[in-house]
GROMACS .gro file of C-alpha atoms in nm:
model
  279
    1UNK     CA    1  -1.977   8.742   3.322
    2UNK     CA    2  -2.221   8.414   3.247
    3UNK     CA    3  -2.248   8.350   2.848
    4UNK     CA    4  -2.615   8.360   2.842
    5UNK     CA    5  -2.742   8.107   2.585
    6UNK     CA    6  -3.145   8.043   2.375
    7UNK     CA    7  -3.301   7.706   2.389
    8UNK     CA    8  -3.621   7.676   2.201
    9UNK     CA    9  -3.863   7.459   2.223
   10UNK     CA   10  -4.004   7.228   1.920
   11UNK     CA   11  -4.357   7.090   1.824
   12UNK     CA   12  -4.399   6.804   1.565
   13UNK     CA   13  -4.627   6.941   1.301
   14UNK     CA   14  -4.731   6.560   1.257
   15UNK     CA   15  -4.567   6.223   1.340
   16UNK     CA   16  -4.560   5.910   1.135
   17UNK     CA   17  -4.382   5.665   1.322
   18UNK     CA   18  -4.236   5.424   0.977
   19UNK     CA   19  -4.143   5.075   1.144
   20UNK     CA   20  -3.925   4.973   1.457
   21UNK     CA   21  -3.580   4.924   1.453
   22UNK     CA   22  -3.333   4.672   1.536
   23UNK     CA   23  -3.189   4.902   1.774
   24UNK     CA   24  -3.510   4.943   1.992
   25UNK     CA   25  -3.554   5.286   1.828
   26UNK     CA   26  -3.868   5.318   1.571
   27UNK     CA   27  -3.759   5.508   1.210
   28UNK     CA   28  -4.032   5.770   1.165
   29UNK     CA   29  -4.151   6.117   0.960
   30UNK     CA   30  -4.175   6.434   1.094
   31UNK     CA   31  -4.215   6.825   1.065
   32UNK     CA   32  -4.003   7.006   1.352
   33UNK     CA   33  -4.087   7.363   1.422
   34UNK     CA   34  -3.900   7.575   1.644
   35UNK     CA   35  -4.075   7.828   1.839
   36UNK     CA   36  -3.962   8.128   2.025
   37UNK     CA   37  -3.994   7.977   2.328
   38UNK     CA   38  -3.683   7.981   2.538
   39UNK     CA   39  -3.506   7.786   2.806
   40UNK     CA   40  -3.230   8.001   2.910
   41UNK     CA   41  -2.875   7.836   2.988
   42UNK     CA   42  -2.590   8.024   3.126
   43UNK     CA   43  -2.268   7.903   3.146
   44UNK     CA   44  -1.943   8.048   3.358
   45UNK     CA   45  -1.595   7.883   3.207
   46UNK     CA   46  -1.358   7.698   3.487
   47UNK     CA   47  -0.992   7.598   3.446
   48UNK     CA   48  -1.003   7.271   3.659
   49UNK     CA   49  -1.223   7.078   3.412
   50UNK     CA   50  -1.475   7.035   3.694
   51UNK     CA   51  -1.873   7.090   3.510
   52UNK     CA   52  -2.112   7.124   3.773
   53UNK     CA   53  -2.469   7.289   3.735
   54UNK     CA   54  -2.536   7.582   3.994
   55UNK     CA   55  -2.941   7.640   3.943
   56UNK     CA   56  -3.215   7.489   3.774
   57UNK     CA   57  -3.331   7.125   3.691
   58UNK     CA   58  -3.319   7.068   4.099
   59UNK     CA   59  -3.579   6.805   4.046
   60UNK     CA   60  -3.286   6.602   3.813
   61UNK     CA   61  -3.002   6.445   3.952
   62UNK     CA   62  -2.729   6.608   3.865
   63UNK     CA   63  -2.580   6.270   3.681
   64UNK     CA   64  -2.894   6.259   3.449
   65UNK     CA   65  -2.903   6.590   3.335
   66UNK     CA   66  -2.925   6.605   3.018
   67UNK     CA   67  -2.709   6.921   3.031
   68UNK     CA   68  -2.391   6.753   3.210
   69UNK     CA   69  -2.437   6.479   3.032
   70UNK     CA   70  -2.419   6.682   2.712
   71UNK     CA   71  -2.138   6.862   2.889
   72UNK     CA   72  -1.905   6.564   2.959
   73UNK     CA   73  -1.995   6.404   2.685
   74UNK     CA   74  -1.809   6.697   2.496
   75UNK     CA   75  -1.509   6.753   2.708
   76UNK     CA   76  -1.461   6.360   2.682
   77UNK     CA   77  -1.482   6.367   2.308
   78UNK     CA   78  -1.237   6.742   2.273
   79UNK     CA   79  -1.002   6.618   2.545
   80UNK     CA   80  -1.022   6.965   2.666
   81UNK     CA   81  -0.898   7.039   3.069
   82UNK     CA   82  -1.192   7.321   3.060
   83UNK     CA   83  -1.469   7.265   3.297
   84UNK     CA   84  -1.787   7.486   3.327
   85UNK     CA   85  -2.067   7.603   3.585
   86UNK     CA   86  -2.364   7.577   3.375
   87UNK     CA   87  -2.775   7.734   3.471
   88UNK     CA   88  -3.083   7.639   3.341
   89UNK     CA   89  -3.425   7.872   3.359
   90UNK     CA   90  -3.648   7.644   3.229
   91UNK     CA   91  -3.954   7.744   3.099
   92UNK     CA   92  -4.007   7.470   2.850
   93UNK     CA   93  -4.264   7.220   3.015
   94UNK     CA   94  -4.094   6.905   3.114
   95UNK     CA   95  -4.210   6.574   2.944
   96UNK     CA   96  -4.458   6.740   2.722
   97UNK     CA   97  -4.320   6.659   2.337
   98UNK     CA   98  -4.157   7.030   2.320
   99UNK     CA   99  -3.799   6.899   2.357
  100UNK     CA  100  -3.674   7.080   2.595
  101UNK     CA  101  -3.428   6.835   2.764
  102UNK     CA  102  -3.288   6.793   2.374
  103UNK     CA  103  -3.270   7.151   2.298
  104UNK     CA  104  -3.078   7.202   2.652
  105UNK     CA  105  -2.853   6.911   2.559
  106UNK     CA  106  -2.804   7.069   2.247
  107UNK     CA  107  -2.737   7.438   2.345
  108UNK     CA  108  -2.454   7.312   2.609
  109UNK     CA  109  -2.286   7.129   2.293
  110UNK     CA  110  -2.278   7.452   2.034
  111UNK     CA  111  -2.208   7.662   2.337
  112UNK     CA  112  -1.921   7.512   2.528
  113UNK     CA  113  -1.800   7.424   2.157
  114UNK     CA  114  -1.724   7.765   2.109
  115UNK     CA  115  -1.654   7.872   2.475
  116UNK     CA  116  -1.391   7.607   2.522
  117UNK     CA  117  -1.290   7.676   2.148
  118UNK     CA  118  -1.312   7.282   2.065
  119UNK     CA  119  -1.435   7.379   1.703
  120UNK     CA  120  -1.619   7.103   1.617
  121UNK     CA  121  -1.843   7.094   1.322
  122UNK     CA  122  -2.209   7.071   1.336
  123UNK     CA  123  -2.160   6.699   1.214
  124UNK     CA  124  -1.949   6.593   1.504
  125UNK     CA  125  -2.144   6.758   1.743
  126UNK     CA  126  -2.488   6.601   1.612
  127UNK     CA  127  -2.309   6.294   1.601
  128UNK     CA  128  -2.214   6.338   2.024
  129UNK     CA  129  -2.586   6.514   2.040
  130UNK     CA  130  -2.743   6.172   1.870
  131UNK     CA  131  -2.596   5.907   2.151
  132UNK     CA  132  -2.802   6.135   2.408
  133UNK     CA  133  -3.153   6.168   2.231
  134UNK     CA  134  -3.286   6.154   1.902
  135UNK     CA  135  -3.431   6.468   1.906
  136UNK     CA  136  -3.102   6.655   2.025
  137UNK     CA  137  -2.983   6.692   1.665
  138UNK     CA  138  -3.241   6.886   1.503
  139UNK     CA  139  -3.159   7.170   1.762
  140UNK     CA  140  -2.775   7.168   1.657
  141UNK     CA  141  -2.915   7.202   1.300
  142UNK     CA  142  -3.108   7.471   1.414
  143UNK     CA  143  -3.357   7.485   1.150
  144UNK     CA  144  -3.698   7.398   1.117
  145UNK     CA  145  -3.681   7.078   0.908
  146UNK     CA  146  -3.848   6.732   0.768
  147UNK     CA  147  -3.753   6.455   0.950
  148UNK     CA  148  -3.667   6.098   0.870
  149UNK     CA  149  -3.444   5.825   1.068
  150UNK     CA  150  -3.533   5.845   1.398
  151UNK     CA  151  -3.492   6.188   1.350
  152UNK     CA  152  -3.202   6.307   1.283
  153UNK     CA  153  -3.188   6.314   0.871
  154UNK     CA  154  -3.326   6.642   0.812
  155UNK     CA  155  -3.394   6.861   0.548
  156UNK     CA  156  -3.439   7.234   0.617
  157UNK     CA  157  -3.772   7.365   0.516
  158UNK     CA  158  -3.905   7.760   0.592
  159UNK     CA  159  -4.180   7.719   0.753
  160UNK     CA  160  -4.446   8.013   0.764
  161UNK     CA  161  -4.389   8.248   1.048
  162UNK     CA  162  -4.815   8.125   1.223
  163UNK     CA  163  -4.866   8.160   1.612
  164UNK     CA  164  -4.887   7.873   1.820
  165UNK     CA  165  -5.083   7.820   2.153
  166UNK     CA  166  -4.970   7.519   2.309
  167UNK     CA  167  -5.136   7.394   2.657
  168UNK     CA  168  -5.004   7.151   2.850
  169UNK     CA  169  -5.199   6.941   3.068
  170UNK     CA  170  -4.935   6.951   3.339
  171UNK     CA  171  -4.873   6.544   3.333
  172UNK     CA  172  -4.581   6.363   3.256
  173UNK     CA  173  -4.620   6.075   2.970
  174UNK     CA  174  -4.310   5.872   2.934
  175UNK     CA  175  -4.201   5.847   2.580
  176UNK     CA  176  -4.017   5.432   2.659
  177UNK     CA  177  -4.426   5.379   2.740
  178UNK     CA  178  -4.557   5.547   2.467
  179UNK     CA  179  -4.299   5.315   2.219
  180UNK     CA  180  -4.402   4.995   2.368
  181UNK     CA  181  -4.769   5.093   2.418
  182UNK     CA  182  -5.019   4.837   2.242
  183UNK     CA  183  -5.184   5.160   2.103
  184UNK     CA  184  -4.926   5.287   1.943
  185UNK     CA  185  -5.027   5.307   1.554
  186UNK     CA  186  -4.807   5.282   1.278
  187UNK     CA  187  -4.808   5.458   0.945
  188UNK     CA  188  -4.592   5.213   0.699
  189UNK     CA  189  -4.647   5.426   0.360
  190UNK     CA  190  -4.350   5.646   0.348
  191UNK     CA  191  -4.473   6.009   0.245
  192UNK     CA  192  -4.222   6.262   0.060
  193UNK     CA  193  -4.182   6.611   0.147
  194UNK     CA  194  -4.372   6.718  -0.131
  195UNK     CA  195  -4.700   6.549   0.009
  196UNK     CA  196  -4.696   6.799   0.322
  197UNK     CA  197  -4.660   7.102   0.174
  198UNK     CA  198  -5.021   7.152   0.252
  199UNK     CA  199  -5.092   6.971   0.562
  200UNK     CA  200  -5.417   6.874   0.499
  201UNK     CA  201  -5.525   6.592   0.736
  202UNK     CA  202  -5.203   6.581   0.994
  203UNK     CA  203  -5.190   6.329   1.257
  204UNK     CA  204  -4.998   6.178   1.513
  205UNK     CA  205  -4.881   5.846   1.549
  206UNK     CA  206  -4.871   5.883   1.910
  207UNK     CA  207  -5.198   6.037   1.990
  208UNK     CA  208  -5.382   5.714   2.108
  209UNK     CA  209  -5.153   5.580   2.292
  210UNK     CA  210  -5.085   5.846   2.519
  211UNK     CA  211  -5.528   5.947   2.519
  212UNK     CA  212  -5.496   5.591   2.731
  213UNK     CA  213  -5.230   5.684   2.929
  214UNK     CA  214  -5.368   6.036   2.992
  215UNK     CA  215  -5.749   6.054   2.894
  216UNK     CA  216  -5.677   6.476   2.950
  217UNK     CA  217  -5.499   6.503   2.628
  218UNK     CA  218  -5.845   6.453   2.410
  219UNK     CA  219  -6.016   6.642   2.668
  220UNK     CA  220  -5.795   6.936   2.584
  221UNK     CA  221  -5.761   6.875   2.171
  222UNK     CA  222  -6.154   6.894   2.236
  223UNK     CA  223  -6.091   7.267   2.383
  224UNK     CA  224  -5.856   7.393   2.150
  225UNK     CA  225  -6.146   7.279   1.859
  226UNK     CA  226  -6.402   7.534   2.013
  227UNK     CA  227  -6.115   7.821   1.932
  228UNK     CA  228  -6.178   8.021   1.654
  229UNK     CA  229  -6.003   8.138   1.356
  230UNK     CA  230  -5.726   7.868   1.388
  231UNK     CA  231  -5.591   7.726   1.077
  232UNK     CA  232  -5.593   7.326   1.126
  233UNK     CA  233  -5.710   7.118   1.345
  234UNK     CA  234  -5.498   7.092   1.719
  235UNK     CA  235  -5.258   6.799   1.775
  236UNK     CA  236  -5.020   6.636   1.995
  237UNK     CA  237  -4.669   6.712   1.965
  238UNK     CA  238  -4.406   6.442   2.017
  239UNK     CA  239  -4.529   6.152   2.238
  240UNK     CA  240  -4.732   6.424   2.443
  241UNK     CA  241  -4.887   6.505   2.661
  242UNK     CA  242  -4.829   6.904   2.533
  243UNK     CA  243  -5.118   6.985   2.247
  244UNK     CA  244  -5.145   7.268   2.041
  245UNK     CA  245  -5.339   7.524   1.751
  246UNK     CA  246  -5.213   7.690   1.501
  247UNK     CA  247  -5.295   8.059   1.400
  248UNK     CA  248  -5.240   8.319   1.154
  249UNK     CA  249  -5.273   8.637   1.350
  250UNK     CA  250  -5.125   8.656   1.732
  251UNK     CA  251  -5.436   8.824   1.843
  252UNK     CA  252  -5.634   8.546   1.799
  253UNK     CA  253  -5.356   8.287   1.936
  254UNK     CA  254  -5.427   8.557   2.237
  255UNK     CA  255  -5.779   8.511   2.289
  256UNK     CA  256  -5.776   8.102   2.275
  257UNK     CA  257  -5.515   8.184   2.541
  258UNK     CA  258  -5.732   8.372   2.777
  259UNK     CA  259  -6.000   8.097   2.728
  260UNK     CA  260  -5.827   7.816   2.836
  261UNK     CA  261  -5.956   7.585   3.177
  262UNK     CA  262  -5.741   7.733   3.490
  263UNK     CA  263  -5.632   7.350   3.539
  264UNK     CA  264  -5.403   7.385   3.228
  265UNK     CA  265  -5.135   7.595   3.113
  266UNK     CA  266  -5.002   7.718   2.816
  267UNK     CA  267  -4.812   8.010   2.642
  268UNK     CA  268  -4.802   8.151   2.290
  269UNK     CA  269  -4.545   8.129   2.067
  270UNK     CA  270  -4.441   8.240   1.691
  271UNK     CA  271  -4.229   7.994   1.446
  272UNK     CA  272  -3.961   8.028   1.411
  273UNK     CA  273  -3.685   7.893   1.113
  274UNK     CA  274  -3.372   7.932   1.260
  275UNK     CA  275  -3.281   7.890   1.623
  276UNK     CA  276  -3.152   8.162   1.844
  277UNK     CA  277  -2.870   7.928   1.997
  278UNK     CA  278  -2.701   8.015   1.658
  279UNK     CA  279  -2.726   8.337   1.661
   0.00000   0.00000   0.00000
């Protein structure tokens, strides 16, 4: 039988994007929430060392796959002669600042750590997860956390349990464009945790930048303002082009739901702290 494993998705509660790097990557500040919104990967253990993926991510060559990438990346490091077949039900729009490519990546590196028995420690594997994204190690955390770096020094924070609707506009925006975008804003005061506790007046660094590259993201934080009962105002998550409102109560998470333009999609979601691919 298939080991049947969670991948949530993530929003960024706001993004402050510090200074650029040497490296070409930009140090920044940010709130990760997990949600309880799922990929599901399923993985079938092999003797001959051969990892192959049997469904899912058909629009993804197999070689850039974040999954075998992840994958090989771990039997390289473990030396181990255990291969896997590995499925993906994505559910997680692609390319939309939820993560899911970095919470599949991650998944595949706790599961086949304990499938192939490589016992690594969170550490090691964040430090494999980090060379394929810099979002990959707040899933192998697995905790809704502050973020500083380029992501991946985090501290854990519980986070209240609020519904989420989050639309996507069904558009890719390509996070390399959003980096070297001219609109791309920058936010050089370096906050503390303490400062956010409240989030009173959240942004996104990113927000402009992708509005020019798709003029449907303010179209549909405009939308999500005429929702009612929502507790701050909507945002872009990541480098977009996914946006999304926060509630209190389900219900009304619901009805904002049920009025959103057929053109767009979206699901609710609750917070959650602690990712299912740990449990």
């Amino acid at each position: 039988m298939p080991n049947i494993w969670l991948s949530p998705a993530k929003i960024n509660l706001f993004l402050h994007i510090n200074s650029k790097r040497k490296d070409g990557y930009h140090n920044l500040q940010s709130i990760f929430q997990l949600l309880d919104y799922c990929d599901e990967l399923s993985f079938d253990i092999r003797q001959d060392s051969v990892i192959t993926r049997t469904s899912g991510n058909e629009s993804i060559p197999q070689d850039q796959d974040l999954i075998i990438r992840a994958a090989k990346a771990l039997q390289q490091a473990t030396g181990t002669k255990l291969g896997a077949d590995i499925s993906v039900v994505k559910r997680i729009p692609a390319g939309g600042g939820l993560g899911g490519g970095s919470s599949n990546a991650a998944t595949t590196l706790i599961a086949l750590n304990q499938l192939w028995d490589a016992n690594f420690s969170k550490q090691q594997l964040s430090t494999i997860g980090l060379k394929l994204g810099a979002d990959v190690p707040i899933f192998i955390a697995g905790h809704s956390a502050w973020a500083e770096g380029v992501g991946e020094i985090l501290t854990p924070m519980n986070l209240p349990k609020h519904y989420f609707l989050v639309v996507s506009i069904n558009k890719h925006i390509s996070t390399k464009e959003i980096f070297s975008h001219k609109a791309l804003t920058m936010t050089s005061q370096i906050g503390k945790m303490s400062d956010f506790s409240e989030l009173i007046n959240p942004h996104n660094d990113c927000l402009e930048a992708a509005i020019d590259l798709e003029g449907e993201v303010l179209n549909a934080l405009a939308h999500l303002k005429s929702s009612e009962n929502y507790l701050y105002q909507p945002r872009m998550t990541g480098t977009g082009s996914c946006v999304f409102v926060e509630f209190k109560h389900e219900k009304d998470a619901l009805v904002a739901l049920d009025n959103l333009p057929k053109q767009w999609s979206g699901f609710v979601a609750q917070a959650l702290n602690t990712s299912p691919a740990l449990t």
